[in-house]
PDB file of C-alpha atoms in Angstrom:
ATOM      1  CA  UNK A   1       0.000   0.000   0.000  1.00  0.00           C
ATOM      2  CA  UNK A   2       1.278   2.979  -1.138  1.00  0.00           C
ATOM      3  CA  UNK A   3       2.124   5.349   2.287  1.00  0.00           C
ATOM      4  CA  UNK A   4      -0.221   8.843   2.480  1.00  0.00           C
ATOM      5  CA  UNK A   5       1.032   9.859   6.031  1.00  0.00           C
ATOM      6  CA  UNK A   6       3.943  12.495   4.147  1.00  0.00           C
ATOM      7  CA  UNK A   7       0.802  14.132   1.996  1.00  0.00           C
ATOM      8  CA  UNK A   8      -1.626  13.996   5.170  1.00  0.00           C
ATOM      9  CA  UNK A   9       0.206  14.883   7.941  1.00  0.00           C
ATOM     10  CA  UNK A  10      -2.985  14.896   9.809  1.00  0.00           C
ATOM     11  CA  UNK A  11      -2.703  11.180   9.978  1.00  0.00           C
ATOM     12  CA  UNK A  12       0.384  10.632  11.216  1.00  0.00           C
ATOM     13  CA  UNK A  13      -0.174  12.991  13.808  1.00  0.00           C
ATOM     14  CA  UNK A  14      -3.571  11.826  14.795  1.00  0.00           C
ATOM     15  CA  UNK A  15      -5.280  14.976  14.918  1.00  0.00           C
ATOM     16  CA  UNK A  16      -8.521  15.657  13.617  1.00  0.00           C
ATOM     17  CA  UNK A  17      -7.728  19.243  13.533  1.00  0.00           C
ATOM     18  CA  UNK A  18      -5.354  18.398  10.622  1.00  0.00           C
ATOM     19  CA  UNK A  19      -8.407  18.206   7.583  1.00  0.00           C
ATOM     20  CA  UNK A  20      -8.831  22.249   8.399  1.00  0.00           C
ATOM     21  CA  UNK A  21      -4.702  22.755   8.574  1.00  0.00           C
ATOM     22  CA  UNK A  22      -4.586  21.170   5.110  1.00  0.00           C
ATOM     23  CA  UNK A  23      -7.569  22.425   3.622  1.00  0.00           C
ATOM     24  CA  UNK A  24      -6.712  26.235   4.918  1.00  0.00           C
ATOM     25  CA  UNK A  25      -2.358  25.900   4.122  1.00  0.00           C
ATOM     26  CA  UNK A  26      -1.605  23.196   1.637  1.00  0.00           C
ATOM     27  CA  UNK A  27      -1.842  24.833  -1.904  1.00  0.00           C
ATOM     28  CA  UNK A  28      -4.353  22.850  -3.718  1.00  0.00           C
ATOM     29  CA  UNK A  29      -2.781  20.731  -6.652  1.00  0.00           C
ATOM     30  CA  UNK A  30      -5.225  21.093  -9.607  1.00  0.00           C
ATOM     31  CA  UNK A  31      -6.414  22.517 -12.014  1.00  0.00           C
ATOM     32  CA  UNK A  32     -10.619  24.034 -12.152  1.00  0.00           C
ATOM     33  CA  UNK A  33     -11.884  24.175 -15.769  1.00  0.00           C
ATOM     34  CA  UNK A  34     -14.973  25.787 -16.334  1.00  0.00           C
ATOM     35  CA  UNK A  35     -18.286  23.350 -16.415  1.00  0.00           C
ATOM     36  CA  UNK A  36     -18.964  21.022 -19.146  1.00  0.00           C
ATOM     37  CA  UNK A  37     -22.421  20.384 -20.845  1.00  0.00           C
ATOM     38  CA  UNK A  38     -23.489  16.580 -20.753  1.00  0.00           C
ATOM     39  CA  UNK A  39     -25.172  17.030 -23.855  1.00  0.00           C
ATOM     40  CA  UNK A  40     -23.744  19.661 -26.427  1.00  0.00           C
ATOM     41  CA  UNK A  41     -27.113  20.222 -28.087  1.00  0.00           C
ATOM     42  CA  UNK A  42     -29.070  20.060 -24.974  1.00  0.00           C
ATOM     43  CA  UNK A  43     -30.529  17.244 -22.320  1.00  0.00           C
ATOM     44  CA  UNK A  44     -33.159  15.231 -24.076  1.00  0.00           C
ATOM     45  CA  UNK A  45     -36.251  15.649 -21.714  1.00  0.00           C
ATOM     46  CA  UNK A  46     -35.515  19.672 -21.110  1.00  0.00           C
ATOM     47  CA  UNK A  47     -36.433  20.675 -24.600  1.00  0.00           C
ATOM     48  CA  UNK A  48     -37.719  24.478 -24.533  1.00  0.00           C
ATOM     49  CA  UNK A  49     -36.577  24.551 -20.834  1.00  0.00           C
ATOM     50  CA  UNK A  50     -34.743  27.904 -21.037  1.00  0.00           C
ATOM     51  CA  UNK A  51     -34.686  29.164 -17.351  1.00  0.00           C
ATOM     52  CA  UNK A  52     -31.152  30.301 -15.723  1.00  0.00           C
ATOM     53  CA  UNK A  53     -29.906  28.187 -12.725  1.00  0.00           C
ATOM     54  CA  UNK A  54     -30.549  30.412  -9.815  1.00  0.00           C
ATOM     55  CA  UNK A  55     -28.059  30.347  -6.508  1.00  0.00           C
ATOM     56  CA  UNK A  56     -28.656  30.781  -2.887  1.00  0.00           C
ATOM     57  CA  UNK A  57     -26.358  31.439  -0.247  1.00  0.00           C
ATOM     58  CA  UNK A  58     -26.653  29.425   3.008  1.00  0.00           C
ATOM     59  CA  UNK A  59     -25.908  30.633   6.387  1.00  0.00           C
ATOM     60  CA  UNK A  60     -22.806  28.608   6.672  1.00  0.00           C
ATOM     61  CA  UNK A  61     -22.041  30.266   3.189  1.00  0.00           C
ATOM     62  CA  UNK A  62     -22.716  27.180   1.044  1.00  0.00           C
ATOM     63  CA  UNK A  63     -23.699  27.941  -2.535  1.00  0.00           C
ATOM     64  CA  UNK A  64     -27.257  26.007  -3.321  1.00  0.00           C
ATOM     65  CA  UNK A  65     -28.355  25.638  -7.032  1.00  0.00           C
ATOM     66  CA  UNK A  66     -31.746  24.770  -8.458  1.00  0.00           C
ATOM     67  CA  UNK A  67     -33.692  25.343 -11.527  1.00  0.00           C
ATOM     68  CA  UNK A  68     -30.985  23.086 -13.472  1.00  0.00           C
ATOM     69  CA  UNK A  69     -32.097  22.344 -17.284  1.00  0.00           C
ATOM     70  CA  UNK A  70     -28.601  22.222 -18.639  1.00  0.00           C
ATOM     71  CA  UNK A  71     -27.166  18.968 -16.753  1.00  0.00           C
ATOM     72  CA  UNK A  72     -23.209  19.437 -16.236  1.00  0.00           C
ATOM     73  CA  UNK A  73     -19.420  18.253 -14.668  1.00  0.00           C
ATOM     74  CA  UNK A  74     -16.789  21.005 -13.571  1.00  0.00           C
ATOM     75  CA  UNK A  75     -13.462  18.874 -13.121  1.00  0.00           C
ATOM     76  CA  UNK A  76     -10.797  19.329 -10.917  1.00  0.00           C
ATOM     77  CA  UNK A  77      -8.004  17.670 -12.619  1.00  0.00           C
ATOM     78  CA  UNK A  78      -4.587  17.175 -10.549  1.00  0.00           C
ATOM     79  CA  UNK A  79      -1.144  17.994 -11.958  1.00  0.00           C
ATOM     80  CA  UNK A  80       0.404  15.571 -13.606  1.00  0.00           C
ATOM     81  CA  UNK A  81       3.139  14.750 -10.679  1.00  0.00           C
ATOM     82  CA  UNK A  82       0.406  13.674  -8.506  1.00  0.00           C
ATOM     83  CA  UNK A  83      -2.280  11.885 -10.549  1.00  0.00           C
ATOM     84  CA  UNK A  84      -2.886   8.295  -9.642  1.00  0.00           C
ATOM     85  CA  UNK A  85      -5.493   7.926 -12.929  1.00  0.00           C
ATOM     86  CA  UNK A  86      -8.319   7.466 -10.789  1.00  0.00           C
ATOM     87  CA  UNK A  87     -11.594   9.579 -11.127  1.00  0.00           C
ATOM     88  CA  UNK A  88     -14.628  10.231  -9.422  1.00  0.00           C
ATOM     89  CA  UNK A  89     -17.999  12.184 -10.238  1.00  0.00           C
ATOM     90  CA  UNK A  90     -19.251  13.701  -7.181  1.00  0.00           C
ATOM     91  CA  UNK A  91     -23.438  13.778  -6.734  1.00  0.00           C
ATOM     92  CA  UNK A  92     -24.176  16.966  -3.873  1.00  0.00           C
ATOM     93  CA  UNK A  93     -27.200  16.181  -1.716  1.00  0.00           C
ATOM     94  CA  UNK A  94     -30.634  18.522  -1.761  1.00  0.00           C
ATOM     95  CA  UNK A  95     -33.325  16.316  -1.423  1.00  0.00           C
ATOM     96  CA  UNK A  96     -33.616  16.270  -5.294  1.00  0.00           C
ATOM     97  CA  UNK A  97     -35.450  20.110  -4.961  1.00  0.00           C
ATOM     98  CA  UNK A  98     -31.761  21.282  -5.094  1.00  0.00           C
ATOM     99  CA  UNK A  99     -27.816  21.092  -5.451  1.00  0.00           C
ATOM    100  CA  UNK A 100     -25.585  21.841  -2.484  1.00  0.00           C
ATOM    101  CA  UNK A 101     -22.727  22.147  -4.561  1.00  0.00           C
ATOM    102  CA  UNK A 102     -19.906  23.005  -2.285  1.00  0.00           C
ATOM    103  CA  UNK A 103     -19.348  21.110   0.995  1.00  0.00           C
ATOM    104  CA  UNK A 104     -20.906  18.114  -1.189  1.00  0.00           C
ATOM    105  CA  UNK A 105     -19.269  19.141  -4.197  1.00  0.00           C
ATOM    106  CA  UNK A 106     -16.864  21.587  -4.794  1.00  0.00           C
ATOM    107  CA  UNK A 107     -14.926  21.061  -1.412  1.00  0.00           C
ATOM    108  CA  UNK A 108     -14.330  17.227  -1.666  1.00  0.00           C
ATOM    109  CA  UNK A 109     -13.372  17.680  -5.492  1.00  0.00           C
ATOM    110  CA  UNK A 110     -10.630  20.036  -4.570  1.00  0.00           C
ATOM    111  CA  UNK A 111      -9.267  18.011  -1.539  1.00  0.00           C
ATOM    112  CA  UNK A 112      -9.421  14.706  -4.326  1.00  0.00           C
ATOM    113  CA  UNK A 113      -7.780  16.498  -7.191  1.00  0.00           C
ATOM    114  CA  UNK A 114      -5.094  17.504  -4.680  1.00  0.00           C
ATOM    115  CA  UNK A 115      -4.331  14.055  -3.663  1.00  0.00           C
ATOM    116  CA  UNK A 116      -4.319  12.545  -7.309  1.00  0.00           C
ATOM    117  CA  UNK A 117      -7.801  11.583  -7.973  1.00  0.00           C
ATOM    118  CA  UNK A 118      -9.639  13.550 -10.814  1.00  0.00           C
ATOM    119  CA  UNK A 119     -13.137  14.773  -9.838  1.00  0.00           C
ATOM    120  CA  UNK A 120     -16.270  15.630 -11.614  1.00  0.00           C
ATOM    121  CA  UNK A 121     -18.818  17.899  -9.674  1.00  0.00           C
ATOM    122  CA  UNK A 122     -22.133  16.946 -11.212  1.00  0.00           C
ATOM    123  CA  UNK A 123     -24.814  18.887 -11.558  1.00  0.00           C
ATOM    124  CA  UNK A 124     -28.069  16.784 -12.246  1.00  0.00           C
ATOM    125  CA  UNK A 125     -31.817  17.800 -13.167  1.00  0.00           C
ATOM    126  CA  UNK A 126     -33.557  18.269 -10.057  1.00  0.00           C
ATOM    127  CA  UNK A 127     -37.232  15.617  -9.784  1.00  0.00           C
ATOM    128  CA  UNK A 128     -38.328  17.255  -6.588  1.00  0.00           C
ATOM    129  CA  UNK A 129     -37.872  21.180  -7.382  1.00  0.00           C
ATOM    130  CA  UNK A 130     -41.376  22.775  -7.311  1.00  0.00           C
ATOM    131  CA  UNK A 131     -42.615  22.208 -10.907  1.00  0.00           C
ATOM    132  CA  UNK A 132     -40.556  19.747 -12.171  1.00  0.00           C
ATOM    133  CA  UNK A 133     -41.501  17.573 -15.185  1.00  0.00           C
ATOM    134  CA  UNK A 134     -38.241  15.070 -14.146  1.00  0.00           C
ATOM    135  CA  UNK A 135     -38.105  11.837 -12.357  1.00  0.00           C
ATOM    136  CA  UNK A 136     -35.258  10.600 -10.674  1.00  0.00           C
ATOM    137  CA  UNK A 137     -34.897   7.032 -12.677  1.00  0.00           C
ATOM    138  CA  UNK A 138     -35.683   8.601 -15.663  1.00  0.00           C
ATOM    139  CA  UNK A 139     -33.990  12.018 -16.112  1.00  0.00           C
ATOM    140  CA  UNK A 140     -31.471  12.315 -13.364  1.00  0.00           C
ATOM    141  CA  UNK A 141     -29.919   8.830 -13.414  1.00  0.00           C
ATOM    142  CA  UNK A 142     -29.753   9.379 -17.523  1.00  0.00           C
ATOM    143  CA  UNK A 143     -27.403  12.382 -15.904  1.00  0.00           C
ATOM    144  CA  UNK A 144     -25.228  10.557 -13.804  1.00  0.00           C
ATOM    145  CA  UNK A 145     -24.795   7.915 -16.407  1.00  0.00           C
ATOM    146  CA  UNK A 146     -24.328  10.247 -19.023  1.00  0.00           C
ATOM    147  CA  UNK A 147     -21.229  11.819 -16.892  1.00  0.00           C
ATOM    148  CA  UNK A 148     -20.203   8.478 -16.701  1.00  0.00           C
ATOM    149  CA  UNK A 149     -19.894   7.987 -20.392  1.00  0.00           C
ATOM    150  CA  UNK A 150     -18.474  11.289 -20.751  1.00  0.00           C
ATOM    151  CA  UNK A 151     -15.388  11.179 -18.264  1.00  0.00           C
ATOM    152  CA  UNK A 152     -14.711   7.890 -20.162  1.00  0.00           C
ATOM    153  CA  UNK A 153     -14.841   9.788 -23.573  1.00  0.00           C
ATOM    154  CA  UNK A 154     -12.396  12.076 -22.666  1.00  0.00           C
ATOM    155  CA  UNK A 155      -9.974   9.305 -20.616  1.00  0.00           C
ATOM    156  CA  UNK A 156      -6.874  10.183 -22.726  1.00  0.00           C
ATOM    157  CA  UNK A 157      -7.329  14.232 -22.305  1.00  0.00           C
ATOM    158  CA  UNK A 158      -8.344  14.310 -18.633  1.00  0.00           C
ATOM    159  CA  UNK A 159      -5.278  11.644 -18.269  1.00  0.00           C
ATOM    160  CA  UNK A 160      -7.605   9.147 -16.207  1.00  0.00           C
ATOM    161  CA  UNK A 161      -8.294   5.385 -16.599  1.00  0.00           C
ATOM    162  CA  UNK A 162     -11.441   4.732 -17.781  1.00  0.00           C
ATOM    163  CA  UNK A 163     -11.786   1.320 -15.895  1.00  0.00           C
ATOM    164  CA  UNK A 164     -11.380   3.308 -12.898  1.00  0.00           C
ATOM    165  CA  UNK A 165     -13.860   6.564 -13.109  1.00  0.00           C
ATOM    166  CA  UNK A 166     -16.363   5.623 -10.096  1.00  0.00           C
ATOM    167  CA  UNK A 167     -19.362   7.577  -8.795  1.00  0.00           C
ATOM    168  CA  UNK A 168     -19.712   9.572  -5.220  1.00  0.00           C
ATOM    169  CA  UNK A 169     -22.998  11.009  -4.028  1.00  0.00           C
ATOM    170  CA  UNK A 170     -24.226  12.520  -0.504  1.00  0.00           C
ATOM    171  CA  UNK A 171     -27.536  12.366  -0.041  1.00  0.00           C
ATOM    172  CA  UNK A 172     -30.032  12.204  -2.697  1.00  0.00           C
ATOM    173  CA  UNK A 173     -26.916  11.896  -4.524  1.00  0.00           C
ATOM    174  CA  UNK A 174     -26.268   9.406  -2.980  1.00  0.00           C
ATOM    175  CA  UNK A 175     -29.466   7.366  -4.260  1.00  0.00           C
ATOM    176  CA  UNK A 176     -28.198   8.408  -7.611  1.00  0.00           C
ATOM    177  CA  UNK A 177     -25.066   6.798  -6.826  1.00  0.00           C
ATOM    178  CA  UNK A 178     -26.985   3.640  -6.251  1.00  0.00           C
ATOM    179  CA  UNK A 179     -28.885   3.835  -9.089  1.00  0.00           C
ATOM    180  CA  UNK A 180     -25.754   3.902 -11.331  1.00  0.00           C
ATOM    181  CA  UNK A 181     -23.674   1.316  -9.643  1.00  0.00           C
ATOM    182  CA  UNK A 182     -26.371  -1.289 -10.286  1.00  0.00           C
ATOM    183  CA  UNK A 183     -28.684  -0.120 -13.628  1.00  0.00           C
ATOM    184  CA  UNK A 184     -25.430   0.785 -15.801  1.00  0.00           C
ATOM    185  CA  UNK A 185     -24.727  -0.628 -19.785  1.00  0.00           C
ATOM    186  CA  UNK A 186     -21.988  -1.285 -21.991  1.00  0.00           C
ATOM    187  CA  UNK A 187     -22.956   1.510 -23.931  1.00  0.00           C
ATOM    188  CA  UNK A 188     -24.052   1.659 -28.047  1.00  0.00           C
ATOM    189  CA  UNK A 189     -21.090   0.359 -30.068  1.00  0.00           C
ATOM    190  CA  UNK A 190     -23.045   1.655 -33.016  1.00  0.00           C
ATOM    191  CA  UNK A 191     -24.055   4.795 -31.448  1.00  0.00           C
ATOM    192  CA  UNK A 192     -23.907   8.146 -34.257  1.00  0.00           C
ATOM    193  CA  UNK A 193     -23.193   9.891 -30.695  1.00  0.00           C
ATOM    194  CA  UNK A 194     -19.526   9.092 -29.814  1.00  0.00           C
ATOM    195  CA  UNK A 195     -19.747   9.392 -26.039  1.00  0.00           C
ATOM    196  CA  UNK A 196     -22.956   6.764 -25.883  1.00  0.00           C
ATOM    197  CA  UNK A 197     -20.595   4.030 -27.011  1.00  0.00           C
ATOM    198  CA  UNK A 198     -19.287   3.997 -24.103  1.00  0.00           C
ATOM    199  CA  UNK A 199     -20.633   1.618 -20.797  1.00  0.00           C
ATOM    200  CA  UNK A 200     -22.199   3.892 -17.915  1.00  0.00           C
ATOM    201  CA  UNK A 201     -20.581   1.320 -15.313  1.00  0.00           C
ATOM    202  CA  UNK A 202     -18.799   2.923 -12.384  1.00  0.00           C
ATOM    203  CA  UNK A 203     -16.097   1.562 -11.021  1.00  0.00           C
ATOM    204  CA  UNK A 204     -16.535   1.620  -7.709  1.00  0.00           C
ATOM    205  CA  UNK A 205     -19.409   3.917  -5.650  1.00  0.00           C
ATOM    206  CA  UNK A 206     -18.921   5.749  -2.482  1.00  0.00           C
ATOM    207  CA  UNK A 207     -21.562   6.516  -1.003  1.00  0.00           C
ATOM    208  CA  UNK A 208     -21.963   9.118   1.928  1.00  0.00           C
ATOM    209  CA  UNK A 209     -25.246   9.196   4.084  1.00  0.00           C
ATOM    210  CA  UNK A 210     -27.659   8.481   0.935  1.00  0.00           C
ATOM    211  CA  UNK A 211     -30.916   8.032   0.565  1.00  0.00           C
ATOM    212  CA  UNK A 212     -31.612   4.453  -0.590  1.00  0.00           C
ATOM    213  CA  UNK A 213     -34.339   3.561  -3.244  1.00  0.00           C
ATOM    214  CA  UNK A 214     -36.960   1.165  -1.698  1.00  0.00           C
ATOM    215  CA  UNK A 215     -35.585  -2.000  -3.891  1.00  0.00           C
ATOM    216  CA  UNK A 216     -31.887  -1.929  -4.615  1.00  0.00           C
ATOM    217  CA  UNK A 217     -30.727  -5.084  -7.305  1.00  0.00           C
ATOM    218  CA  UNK A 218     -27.411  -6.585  -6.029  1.00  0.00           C
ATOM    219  CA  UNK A 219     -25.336  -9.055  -7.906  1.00  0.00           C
ATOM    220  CA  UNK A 220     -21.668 -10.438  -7.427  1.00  0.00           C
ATOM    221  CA  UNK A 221     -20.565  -7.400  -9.963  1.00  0.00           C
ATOM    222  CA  UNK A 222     -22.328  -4.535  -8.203  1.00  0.00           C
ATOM    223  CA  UNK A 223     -19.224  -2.177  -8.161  1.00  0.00           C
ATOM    224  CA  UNK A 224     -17.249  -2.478  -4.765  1.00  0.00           C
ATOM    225  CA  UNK A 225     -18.724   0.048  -2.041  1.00  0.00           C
ATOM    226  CA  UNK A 226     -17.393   2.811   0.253  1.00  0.00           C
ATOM    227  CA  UNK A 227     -20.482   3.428   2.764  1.00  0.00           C
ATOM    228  CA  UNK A 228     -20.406   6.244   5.541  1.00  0.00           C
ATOM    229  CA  UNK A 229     -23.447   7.879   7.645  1.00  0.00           C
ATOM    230  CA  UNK A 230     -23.497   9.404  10.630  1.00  0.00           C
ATOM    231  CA  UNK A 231     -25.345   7.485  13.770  1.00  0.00           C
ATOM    232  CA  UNK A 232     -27.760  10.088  14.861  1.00  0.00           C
ATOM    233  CA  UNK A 233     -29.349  10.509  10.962  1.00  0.00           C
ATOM    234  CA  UNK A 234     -32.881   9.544  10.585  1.00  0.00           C
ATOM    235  CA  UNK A 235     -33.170   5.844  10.815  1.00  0.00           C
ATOM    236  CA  UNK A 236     -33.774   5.050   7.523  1.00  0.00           C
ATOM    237  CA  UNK A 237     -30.167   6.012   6.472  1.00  0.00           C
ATOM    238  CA  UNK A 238     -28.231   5.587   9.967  1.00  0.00           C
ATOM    239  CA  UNK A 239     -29.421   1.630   9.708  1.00  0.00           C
ATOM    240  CA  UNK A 240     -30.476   1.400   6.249  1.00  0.00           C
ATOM    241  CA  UNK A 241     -26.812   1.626   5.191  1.00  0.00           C
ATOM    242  CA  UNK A 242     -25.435  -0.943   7.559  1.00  0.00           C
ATOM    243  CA  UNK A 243     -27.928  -3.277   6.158  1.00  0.00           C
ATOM    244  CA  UNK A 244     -27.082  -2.244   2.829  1.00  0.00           C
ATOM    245  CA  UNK A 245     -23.774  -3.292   3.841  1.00  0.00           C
ATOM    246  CA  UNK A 246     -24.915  -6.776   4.408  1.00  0.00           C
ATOM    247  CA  UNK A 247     -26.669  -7.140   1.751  1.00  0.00           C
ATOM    248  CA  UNK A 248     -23.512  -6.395  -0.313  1.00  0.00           C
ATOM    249  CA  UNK A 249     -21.383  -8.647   1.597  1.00  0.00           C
ATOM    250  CA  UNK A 250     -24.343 -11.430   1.005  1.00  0.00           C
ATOM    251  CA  UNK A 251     -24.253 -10.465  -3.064  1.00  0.00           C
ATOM    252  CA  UNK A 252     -20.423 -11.135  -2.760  1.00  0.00           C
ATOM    253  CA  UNK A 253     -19.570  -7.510  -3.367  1.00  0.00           C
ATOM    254  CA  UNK A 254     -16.660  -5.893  -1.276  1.00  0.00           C
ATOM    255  CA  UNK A 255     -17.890  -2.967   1.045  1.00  0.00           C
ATOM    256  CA  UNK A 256     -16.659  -1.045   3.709  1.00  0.00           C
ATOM    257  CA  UNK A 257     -18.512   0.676   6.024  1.00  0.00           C
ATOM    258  CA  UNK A 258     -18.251   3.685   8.786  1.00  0.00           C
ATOM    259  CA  UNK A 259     -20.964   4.511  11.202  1.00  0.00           C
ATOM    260  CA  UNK A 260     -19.975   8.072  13.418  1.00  0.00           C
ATOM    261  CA  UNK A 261     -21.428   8.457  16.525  1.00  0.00           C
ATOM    262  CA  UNK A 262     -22.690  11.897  17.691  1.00  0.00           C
ATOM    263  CA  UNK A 263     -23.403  13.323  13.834  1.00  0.00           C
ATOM    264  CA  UNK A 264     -26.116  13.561  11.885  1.00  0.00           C
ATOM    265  CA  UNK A 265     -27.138  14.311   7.962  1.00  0.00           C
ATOM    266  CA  UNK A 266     -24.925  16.553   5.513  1.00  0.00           C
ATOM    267  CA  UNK A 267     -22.150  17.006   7.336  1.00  0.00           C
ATOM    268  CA  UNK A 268     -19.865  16.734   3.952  1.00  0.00           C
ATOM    269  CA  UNK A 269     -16.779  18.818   3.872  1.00  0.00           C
ATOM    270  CA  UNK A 270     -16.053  21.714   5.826  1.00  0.00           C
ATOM    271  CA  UNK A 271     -13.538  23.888   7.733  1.00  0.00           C
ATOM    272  CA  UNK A 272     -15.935  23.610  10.763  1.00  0.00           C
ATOM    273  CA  UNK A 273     -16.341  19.691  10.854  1.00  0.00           C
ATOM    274  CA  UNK A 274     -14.454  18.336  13.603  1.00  0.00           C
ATOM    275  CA  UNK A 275     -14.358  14.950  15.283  1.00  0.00           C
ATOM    276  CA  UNK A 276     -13.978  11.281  13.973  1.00  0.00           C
ATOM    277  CA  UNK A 277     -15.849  12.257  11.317  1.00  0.00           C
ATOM    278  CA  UNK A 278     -13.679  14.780   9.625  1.00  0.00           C
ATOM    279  CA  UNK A 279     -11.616  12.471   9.020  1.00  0.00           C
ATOM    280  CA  UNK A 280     -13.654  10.500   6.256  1.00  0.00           C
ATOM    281  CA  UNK A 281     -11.314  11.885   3.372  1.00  0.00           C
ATOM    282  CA  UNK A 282      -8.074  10.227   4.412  1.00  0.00           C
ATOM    283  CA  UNK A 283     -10.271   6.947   4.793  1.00  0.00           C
ATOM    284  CA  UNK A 284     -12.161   7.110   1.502  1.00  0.00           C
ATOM    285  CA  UNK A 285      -9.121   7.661   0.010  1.00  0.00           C
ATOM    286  CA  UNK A 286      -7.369   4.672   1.696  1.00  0.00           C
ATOM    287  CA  UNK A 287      -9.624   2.354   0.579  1.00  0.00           C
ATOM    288  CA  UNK A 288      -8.890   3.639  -2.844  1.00  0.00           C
ATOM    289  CA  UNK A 289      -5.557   2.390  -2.685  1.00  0.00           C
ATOM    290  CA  UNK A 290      -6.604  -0.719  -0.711  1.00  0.00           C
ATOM    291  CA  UNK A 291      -8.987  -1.375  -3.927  1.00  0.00           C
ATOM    292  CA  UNK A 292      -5.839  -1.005  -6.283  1.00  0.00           C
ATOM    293  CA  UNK A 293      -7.672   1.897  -7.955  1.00  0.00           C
ATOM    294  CA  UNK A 294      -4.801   4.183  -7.412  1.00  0.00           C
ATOM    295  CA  UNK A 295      -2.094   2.739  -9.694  1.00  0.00           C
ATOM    296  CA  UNK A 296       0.487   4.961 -11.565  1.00  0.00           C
TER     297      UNK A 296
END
């Protein structure tokens, strides 16, 4: 296993105050491109849908989007001297009315890109947003499968392996996360759109307090699973995901899971989380390597 402790000396030193040290002094190694369009022409299923996103600001000064017709990724690719090939595309949470697209988003792609994993901050069509004509096994997992196929498309430029771009959603993203790692294709060899030839499997899935559809499919090639919630969220997640866990082990799949006491929902990535549970990062990223999907 390839040794983290010189990158993350919050490790070594067992301090949990370490994740806000490195997030506040450590230069972040990547590079932010502006976001990318999942469909050039437009998102079949939003035709004549022509309203801006719109932003909010939350107390804690998280950016919130909504009103998304144009489905997108923003990467965060890492420099070259640091990039193990991996990738992820990161779901935010929102209840499916909305995108929390920084400590769900924006934050954890920075922190990944800076430790060699490219990441893909989706943003996804939105079933639950007052007015919506979407569904979320319709339109939004097309999304997530869609970004998928696209990362894969554009393995050689963004310098990633496409048998190792995997899928990481909090919350409602998180259930799209599910969705993907077990209703996926091998894509349209004869497709007249390039990026639909390729398969919308993920890799691997990560999935970080989500909410779980009612009937989940498993099989012995469900993608391997990262599962984390904290133990005071609603009951449905706080246990649902431990059984989840046994239901993966049961399938055959590999699975690791982390239950923290004394937290509840969205706690994502912050400067103010502190605790055990700050620590998630270093331990997602750990069982990256422990996976083998960190390879030079």
């Amino acid at each position: 296993m390839r040794n983290f402790a010189a990158g993350r000396g919050w490790i070594a030193g067992k301090t949990v105050w370490g994740v806000v040290l490195l997030l506040v002094l450590v230069r972040p190694v990547f590079a932010q491109q502006q976001s990318i369009p999942l469909w050039a022409v437009g998102a079949p299923g939003s035709e004549g849908k022509t309203a801006p996103e719109t932003v909010r600001v939350s107390a804690e000064g998280d950016r919130i989007v909504s009103t998304v017709h144009q489905p997108s990724i923003t990467p965060y690719l890492p420099e070259a001297g640091v990039a193990t090939g991996a990738a992820v595309i990161i779901a935010p949470g929102g209840g499916h009315a909305e995108l929390w697209v920084d400590h769900e988003g924006n934050n954890v792609a920075k922190w990944l890109s800076g430790h060699g994993v490219a990441a893909f901050v989706l943003k996804y069509r939105l079933a639950r947003e007052k007015g919506s004509t979407y569904t979320i096994d319709g339109d939004e997992l097309a999304d997530i499968q869609r970004a998928i196929r696209l990362v894969k498309s554009r393995a050689v430029e963004w310098k990633v392996d496409p048998a190792r771009v995997g899928v990481m959603g909090f919350s409602a993203g998180g259930e799209l996360a599910v969705l993907a790692s077990t209703q996926y294709d091998d894509g349209r060899p004869g497709a007249k759109d390039s990026i639909d030839r390729e398969g919308s499997k993920p890799a691997f899935q990560a999935l970080m307090y989500p909410g779980l559809p009612k009937e989940i499919k498993l099989t012995k090639d469900t993608p391997p699973a990262f599962l984390l919630c904290g133990a005071e969220d609603r009951e449905n997640i706080s246990q649902g995901l431990p059984e989840l866990y046994l239901e993966l082990r049961k399938a055959g799949v590999s699975a690791e899971l982390h239950v923290y006491a004394g937290v509840g929902h969205g706690f994502g990535l912050r400067l103010s989380n502190h605790g055990s549970y700050s620590e998630w990062p270093s331990l997602f990223l750990a069982w990256l390597d422990t996976k083998g999907f960190l390879k030079h």
